[in-house]
XYZ file of C-alpha atoms in Angstrom:
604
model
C -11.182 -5.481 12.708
C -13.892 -7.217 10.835
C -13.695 -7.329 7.068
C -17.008 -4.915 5.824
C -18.404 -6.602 2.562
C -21.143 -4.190 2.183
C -21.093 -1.613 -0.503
C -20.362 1.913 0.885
C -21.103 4.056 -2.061
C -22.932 3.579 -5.057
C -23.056 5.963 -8.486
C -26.304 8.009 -7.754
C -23.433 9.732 -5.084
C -22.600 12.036 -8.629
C -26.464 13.307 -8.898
C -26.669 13.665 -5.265
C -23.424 16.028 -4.467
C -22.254 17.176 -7.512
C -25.098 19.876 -7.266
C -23.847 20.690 -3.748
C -20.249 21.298 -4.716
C -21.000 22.964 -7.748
C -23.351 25.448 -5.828
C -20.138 25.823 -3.328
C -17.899 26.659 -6.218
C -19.673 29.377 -7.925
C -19.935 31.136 -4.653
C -15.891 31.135 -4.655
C -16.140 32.280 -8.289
C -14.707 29.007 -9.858
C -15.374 27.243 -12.702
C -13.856 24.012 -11.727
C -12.271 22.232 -8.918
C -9.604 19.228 -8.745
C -10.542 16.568 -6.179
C -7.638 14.101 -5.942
C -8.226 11.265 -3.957
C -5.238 11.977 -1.171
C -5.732 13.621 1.952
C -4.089 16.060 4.134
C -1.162 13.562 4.724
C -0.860 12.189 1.822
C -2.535 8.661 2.541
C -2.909 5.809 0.296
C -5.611 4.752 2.633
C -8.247 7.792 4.005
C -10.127 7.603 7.658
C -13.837 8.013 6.215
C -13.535 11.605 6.993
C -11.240 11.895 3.942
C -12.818 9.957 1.149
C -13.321 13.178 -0.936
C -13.210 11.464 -4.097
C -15.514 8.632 -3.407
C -18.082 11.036 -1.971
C -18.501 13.391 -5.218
C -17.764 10.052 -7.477
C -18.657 6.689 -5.701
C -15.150 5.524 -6.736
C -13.507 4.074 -3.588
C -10.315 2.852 -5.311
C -6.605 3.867 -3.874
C -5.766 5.982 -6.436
C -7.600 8.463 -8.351
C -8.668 11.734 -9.343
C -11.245 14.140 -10.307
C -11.992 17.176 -12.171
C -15.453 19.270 -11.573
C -16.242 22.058 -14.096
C -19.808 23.437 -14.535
C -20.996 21.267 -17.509
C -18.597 18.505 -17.449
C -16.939 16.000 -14.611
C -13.873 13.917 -15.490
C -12.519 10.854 -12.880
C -9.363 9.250 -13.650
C -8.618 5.717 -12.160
C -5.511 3.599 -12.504
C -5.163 0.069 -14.567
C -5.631 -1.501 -11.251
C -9.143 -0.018 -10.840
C -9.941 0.234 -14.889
C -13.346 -2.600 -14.055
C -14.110 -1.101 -10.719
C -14.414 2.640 -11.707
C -16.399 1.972 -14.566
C -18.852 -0.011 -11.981
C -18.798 1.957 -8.903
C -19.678 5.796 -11.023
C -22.089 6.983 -12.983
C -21.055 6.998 -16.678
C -24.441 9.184 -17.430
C -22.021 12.482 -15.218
C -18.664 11.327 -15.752
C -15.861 11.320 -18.014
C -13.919 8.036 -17.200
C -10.294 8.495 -17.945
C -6.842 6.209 -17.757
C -5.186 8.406 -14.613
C -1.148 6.950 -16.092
C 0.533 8.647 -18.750
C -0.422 12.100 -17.089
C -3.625 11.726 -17.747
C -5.250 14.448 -15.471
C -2.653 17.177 -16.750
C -3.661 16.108 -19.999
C -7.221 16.473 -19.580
C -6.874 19.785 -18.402
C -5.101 21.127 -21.609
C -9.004 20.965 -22.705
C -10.825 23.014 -20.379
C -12.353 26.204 -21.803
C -9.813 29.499 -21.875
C -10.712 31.622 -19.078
C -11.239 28.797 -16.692
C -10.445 29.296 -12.705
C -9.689 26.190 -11.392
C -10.022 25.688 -7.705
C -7.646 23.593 -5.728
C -6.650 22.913 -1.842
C -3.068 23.215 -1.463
C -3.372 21.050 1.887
C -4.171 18.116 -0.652
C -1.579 18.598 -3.781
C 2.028 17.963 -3.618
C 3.888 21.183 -5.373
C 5.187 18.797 -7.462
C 2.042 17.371 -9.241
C 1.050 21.452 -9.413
C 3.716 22.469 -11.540
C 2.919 19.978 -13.961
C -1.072 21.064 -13.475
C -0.365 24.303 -13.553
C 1.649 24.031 -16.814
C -1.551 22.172 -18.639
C -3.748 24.653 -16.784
C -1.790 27.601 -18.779
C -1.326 25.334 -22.087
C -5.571 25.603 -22.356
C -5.673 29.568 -21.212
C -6.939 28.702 -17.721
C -5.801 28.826 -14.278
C -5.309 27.185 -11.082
C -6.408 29.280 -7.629
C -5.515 27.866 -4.083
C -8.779 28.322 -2.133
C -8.722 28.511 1.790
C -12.034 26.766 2.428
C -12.527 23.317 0.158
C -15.716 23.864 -1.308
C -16.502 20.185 -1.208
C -15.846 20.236 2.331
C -18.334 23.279 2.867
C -20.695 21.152 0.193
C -20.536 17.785 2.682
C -20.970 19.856 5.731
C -22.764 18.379 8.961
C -22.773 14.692 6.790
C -18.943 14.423 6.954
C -17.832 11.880 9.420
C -16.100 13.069 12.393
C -11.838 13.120 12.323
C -10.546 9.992 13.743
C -8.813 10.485 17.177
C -7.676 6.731 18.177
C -5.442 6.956 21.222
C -1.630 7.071 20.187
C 0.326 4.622 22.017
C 3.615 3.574 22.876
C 5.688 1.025 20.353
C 8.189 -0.498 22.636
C 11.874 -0.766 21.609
C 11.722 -5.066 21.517
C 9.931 -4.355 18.424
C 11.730 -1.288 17.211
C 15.026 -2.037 17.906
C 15.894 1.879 18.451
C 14.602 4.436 21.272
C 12.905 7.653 19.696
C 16.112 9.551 21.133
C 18.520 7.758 19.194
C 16.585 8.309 16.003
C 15.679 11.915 16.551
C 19.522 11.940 16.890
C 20.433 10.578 14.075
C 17.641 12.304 11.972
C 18.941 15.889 13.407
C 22.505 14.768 12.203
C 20.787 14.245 8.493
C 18.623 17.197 8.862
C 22.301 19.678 9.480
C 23.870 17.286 6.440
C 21.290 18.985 4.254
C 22.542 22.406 5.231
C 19.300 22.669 7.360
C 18.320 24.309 10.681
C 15.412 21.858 10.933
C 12.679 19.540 9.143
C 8.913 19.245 8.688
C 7.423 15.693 9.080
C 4.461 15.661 7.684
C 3.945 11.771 7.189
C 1.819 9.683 9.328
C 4.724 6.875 8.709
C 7.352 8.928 9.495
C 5.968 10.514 12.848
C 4.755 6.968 13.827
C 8.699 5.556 13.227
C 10.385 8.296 14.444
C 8.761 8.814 18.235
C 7.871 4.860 18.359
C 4.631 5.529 18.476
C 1.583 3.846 17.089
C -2.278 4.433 16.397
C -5.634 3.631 14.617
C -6.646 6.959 12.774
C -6.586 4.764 9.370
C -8.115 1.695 8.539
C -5.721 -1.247 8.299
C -2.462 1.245 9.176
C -1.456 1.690 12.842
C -1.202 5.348 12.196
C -1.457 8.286 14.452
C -2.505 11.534 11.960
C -0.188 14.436 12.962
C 2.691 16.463 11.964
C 6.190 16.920 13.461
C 9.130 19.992 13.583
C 12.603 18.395 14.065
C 15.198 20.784 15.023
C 18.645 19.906 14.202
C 19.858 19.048 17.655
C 17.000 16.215 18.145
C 14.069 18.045 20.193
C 11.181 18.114 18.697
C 7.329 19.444 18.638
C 4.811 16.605 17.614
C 1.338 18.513 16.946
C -1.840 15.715 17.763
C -5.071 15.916 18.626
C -5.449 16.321 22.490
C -7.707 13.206 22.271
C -5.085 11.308 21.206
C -2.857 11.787 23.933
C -2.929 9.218 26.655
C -1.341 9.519 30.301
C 1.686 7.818 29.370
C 2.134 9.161 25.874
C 4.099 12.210 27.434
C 6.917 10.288 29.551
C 7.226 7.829 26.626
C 7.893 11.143 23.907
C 10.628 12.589 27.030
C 11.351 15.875 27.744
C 13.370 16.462 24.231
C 10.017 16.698 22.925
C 6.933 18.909 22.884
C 3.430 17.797 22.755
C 1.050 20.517 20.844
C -2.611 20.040 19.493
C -3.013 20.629 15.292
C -4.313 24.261 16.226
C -0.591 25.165 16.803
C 0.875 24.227 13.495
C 0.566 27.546 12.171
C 2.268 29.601 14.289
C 5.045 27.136 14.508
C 5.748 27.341 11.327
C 5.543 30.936 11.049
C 7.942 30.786 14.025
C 10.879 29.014 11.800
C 11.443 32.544 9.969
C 15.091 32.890 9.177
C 15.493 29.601 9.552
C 16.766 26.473 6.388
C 13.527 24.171 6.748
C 13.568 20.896 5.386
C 10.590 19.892 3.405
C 9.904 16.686 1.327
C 7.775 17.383 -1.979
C 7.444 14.191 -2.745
C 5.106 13.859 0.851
C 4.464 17.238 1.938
C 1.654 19.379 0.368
C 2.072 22.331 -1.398
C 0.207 24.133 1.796
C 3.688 23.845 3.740
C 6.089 25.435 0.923
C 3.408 28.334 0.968
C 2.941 28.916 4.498
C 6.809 28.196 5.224
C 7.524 30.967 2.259
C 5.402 33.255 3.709
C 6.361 32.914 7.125
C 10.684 34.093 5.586
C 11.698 30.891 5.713
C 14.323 29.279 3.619
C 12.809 25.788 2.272
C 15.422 23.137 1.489
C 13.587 20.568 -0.605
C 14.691 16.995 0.093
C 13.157 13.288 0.825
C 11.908 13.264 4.388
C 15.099 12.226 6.426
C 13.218 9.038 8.053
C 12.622 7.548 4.861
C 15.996 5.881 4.107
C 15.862 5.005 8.158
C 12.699 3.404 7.926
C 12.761 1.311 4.734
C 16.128 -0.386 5.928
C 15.006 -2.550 8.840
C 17.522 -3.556 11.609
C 18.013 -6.574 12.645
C 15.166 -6.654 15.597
C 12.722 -5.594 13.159
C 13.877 -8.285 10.241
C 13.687 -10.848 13.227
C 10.422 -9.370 14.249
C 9.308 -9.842 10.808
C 10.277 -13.242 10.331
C 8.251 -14.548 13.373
C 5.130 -12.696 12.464
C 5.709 -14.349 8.879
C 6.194 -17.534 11.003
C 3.398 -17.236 12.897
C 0.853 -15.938 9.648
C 2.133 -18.862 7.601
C 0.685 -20.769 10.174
C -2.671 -19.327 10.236
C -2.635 -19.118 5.764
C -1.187 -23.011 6.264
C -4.479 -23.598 8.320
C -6.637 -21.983 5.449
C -4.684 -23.484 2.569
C -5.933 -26.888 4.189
C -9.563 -25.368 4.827
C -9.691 -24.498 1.503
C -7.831 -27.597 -0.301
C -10.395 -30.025 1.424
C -13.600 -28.334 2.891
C -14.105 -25.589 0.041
C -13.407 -28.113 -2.384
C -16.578 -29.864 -1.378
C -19.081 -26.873 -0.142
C -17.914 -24.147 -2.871
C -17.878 -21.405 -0.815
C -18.514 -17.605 -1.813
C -15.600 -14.701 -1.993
C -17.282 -13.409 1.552
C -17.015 -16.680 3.268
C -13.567 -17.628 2.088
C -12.134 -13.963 3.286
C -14.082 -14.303 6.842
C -12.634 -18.057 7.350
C -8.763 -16.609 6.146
C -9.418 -13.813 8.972
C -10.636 -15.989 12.024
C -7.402 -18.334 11.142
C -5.287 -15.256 11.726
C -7.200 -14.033 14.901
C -6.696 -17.078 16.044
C -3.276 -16.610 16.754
C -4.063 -14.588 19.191
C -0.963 -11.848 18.006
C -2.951 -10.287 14.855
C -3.748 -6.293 15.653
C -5.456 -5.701 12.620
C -5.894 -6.816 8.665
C -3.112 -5.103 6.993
C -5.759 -4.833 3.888
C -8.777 -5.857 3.406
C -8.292 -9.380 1.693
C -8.615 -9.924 -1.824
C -10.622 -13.052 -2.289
C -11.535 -13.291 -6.160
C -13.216 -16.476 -7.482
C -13.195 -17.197 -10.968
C -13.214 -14.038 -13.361
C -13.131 -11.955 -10.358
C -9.671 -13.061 -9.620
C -8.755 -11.596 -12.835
C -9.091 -7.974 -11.200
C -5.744 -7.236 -9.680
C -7.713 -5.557 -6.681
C -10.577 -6.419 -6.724
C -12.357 -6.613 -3.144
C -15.104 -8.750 -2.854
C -18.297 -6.504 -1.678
C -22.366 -6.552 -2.516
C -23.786 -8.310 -5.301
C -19.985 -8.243 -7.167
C -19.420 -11.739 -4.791
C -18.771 -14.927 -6.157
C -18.827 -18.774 -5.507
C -15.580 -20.699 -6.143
C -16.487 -22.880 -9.402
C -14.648 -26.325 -10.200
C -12.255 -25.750 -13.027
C -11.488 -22.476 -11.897
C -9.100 -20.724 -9.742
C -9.362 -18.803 -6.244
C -6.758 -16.116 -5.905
C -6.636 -14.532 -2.137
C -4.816 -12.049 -1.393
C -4.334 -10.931 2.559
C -2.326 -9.947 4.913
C -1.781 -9.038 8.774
C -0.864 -6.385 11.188
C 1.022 -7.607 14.291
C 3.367 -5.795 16.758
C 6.960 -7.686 14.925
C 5.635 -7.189 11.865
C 3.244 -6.849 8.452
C 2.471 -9.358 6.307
C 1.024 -9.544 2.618
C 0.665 -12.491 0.630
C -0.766 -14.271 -2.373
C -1.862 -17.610 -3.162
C -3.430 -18.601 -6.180
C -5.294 -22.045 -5.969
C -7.208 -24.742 -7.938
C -10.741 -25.504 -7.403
C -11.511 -28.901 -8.565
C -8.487 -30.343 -11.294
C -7.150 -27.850 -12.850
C -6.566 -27.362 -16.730
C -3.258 -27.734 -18.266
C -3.821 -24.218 -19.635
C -4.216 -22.954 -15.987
C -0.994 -25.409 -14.697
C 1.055 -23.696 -17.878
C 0.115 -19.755 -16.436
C 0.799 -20.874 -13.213
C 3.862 -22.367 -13.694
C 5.279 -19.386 -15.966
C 4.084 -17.192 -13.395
C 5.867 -19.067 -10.752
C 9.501 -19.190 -12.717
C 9.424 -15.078 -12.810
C 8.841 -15.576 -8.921
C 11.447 -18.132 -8.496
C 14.049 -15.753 -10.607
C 13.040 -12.585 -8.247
C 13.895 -14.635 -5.122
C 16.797 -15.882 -5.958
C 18.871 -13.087 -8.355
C 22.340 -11.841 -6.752
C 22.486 -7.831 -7.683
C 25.206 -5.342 -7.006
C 25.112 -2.315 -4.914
C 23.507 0.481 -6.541
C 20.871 -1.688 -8.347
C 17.387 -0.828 -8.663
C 14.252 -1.875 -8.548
C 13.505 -1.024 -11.994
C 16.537 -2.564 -13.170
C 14.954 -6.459 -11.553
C 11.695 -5.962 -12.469
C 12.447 -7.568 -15.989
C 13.576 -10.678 -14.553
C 9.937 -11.874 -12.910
C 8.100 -10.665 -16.211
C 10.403 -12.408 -18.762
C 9.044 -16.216 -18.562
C 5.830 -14.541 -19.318
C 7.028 -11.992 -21.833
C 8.777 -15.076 -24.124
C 5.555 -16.239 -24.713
C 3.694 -13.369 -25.575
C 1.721 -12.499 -21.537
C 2.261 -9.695 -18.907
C 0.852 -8.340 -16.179
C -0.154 -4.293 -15.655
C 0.829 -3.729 -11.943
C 4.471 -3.741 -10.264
C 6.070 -6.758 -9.443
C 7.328 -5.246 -5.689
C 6.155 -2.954 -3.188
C 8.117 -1.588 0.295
C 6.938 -2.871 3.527
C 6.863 -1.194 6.647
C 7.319 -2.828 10.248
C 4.266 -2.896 12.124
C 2.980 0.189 9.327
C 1.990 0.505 5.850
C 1.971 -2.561 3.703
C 3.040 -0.094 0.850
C 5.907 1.638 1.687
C 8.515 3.638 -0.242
C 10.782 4.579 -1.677
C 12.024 1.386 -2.656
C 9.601 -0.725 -5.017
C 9.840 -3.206 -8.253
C 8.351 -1.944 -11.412
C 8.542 -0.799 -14.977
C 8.130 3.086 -13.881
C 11.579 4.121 -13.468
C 12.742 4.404 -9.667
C 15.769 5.697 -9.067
C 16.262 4.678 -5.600
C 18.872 1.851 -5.015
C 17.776 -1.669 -2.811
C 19.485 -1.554 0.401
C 20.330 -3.994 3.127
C 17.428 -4.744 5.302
C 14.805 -3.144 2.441
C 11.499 -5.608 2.653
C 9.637 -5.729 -0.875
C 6.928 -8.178 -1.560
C 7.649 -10.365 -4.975
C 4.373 -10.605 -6.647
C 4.287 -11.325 -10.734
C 1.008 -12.361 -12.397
C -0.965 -13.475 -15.179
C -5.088 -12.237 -15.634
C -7.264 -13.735 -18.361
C -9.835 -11.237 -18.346
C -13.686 -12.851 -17.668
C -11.646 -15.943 -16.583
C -9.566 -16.034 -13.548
C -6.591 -14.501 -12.448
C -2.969 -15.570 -10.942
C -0.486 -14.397 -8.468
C 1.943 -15.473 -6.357
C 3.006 -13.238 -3.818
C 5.889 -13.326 -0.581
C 7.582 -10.760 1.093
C 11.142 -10.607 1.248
C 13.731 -8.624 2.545
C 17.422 -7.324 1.144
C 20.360 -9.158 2.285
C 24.088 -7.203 3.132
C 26.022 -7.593 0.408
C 27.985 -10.749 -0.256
C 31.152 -12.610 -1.623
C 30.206 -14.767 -4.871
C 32.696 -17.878 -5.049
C 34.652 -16.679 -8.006
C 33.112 -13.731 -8.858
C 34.736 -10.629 -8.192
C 32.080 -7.565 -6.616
C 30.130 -8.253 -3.782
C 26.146 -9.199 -4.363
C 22.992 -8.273 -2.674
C 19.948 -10.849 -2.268
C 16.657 -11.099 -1.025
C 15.829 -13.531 1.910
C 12.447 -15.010 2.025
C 10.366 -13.747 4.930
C 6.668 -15.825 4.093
C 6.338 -19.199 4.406
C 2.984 -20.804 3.139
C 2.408 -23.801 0.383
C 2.629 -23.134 -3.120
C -0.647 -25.059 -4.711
C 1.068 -28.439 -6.059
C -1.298 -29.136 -8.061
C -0.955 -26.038 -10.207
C 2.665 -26.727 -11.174
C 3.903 -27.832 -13.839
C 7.513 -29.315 -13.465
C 8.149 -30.335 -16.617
C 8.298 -26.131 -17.589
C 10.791 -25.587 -14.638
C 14.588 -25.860 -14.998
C 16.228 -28.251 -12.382
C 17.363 -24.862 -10.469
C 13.782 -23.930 -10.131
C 12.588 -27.015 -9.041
C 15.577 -27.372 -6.657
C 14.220 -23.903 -5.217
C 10.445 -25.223 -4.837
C 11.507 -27.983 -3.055
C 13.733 -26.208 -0.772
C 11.509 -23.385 -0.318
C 8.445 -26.455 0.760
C 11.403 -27.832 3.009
C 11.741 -24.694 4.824
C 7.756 -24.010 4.881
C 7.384 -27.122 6.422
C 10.554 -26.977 9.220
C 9.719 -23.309 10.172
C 5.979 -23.524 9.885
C 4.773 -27.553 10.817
C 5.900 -26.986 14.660
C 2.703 -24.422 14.710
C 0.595 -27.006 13.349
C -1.249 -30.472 14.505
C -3.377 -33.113 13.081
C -5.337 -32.783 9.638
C -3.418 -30.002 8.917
C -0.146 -30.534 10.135
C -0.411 -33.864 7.735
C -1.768 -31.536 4.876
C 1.365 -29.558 5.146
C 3.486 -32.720 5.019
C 1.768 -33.387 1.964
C 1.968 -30.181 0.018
C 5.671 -29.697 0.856
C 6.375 -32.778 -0.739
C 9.659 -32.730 -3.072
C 7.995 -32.367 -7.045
C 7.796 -35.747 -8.854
């Protein structure tokens, strides 16, 4: 569970293996390769056996991509990772690149005419092909599925072993539904797509679906595998044999088939003749190939447990709000820790995220980190995710700010959440930010929306305090949350990029604006919350959705500025300390049950 703050990669990786790879591409005949950073599932986070990217690049970041050609290397890196990119590879072999605004397919409209371009169709959505495919043609080049990765051959005996962490049982208190109603219900959705039967090939949704759980990737309780739903409910749920535990078979029931990975194949090949649901959106291209091949008829559609999953029922929005209860206890605990005992020994970035994680093991509930905590002191807390490793640490400075940003992983529930606060008196400069910050949070808590809203249509509302005086932030304002799963979850999120998919009762997002003064220090404020049924508004005349607050921690007092908040906002602060202090003080005792007194305080 422990928190690594040693560097795992470093930018000689490029001089090292980019020899290798290249030496495994010629002997395919190709004059390139694409190396995105997802996996065969489709992971935001990789088991180390995965971590493709970082092992040609160095680059560890979420989200990325590279190209290999013979003479040149480009990596592309998203504005969250624009500082760490530039640090972690070497600029002497590669190209760095911005990886929004189709970047990669834009990069690729340069590659010399004539070019074969190599690429694993187990890693690319056919989605994100098509458009690669078109930039591919636009330069006179092409792209060639291969059947063996090269940089796979190239890593060879070095590449860690495939996780196999025991899959294990996720009982229904937490769930709320058996696996048999859901595999019910997503067979029902499955023949209401005109479709004999579905493909899961998402960790999340395989995990959700047979209420099962694992520890194949770091921070996720995910078991890797892949699923075939039939329309009637039974199913065949392909894992590694190591996997399987002696009760893993009479918790999955007799409606459902237990086969290793090596069977895959021919099961697919078996669903000739047959309308197979397949999501393209979380599926690789491999699947439309083999399914194709195989004479079968693919419907494309979202993955049917999607919807099911992001809209929590009411035993996992309870579940939630006690392992919210029970984390704002242990960040309470820190927020004291750090208002009175950093304030005096200035601790380092390491330090600071070690103390936040013992508070939360001390609860004795946490499973896991649901991330590895952002603790950025200073100008590192102006890196939106910036992760505190090697000689990049910090010690908190007086006059400066300490953003942390963590989160944990308990049986009811995952938690994220962000705290900016001062070291030493802060500067009316800092208490302004703060404070404008805090008013785009206050206005995302609180808005009333009709159904059919989206995300993108609310993200507006937490940057406009900012945006009236000339500030914004570069990353989204909300991101899905799962239940005892990712801590980035779709399809539901709060951002600029257009989303088309509606918020729906029982949807948790996080609500996370910010401010960054580059070389300075950085702000955000961060809780989760979760979509409320639709309700009357006294004298209005539609319905209205709203968001219910599921984290409970101290906003840093100090930092605010009340004079810049309306009386609705501070109304909201002070309620919103109330609650903090009537749902979260019973956990505490002593010096910090008397802190929390203090710092839920009405405003002056």
């Amino acid at each position: 569970m422990r928190q690594s703050f040693d560097e795992t990669t470093d930018p000689s990786f490029a001089a090292k293996h980019l020899p290798l790879l290249r030496a495994k591409m010629a002997e395919q005949g190709l004059d390139g390769l694409l190396v995105p950073h997802e996996d065969e599932h489709q992971n935001e986070y990789l088991p180390d056996a995965n971590e493709r990217l970082a092992w040609v690049s160095g680059f560890t970041g979420s989200a990325g991509a590279a190209v290999v050609l013979k003479d040149r290397v480009a990596i592309f890196a998203d504005g969250r990772y624009t500082v760490q990119v530039r640090a972690q590879v070497d600029p002497a072999q590669f190209e760095i690149h911005a990886l929004e605004d189709n970047g990669l397919a834009r990069w690729l409209e340069t590659v010399p005419a004539g070019s074969v371009i190599g690429y694993d169709p187990r890693l690319h959505s056919p989605d994100a092909l098509t458009s690669l495919g078109l930039a591919a043609e636009k330069a006179g080049a092409t792209l060639k599925p291969v059947e063996a990765n090269p940089l796979d051959l190239a890593w060879g005996e070095a590449r860690p072993a495939q996780p196999s962490a025991p899959a294990v049982p996720h009982e229904e208190r937490y769930t709320g539904e058996s696996s048999a109603s859901k595999r019910t219900r997503i067979g029902a959705a499955i023949r209401e797509k005109g479709a004999d039967a579905a493909v899961l090939t998402a960790p999340a949704s395989v995990a959700w679906l047979f209420n099962i759980r694992g520890g194949d990737v770091i921070r996720t309780p995910l078991p890797l595998g892949q699923a075939v739903v039939e329309a009637d409910g039974s199913a065949r749920l392909f894992l590694d044999p190591r996997k399987v535990t002696n009760e893993l078979p009479g918790w999955l029931g007799d409606s459902v088939r237990l086969e290793a990975p090596e069977a895959l194949e021919s099961a697919l090949d078996g669903l000739k003749g047959l309308k197979v649901l397949v999501d393209p959106g979380q599926s690789s291209a491999w699947y439309f190939d083999r399914l194709a091949a195989a004479g079968a008829e693919v419907v494309r559609a979202m993955d049917p447990c999607t919807l099911p999953r992001a809209t929590k029922n009411p035993v996992e929005i309870e579940g939630s709000r006690q392992a919210h209860i029970r984390d704002g206890a242990a960040l309470s605990r820190f927020l004291h820790w750090v208002d009175t005992v950093a304030q005096e020994t200035l601790p380092d970035e390491r330090e600071i995220a070690e103390t936040l994680e013992r508070f939360r093991e001390a609860t004795g509930a946490l499973k896991d980190l649901s991330f590895d905590t952002i603790a950025g002191a200073g100008p590192n807390g102006a890196l939106p995710h910036y992760k505190p490793v090697g000689a990049r640490i910090r010690r908190i400075e007086k006059g400066s700010l300490l953003l942390v940003d963590g989160g944990g992983q308990y049986l009811d529930g995952t938690t994220d959440v962000t705290r900016t606060m001062a070291v030493g008196e802060p500067s009316a400069d800092q208490r302004r930010m703060f404070t404008l910050v805090l008013k785009g949070h206050i206005a995302m808590a609180t808005v009333r929306f009709p159904a059919g809203t989206t995300g993108h249509q609310l993200d507006a509302l937490a940057r406009l305090p900012l945006w009236m005086q000339g500030f914004d932030y570069d990353h989204g304002t909300g991101h899905g949350v799962g239940s005892y799963l990712g801590v980035h979850e779709g399809p539901q999120r709060i951002a600029k990029m257009v989303n088309s998919q509606p918020l729906l009762t029982g949807m948790i997002l996080s609500n996370e604006p910010g401010y960054y003064r580059e070389g300075h220090w950085g702000i955000r404020i961060e809780t989760l919350q979760v979509v409320t049924p639709p309700e009357p508004v006294p004298g209005g005349e539609r319905p209205m959705h709203g968001f219910e607050q599921l984290t409970f921690a101290p906003l840093d007092r100090k930092l605010i500025d009340a004079d810049l908040l309306t009386a609705d906002e501070r109304a909201y602060v002070d309620a919103y300390h109330a609650e903090t202090l009537a749902k979260v003080g019973p956990l505490l005792d002593g010096e910090a049950r008397a802190w929390l007194e203090r710092a839920c305080a009405p405003l002056n």
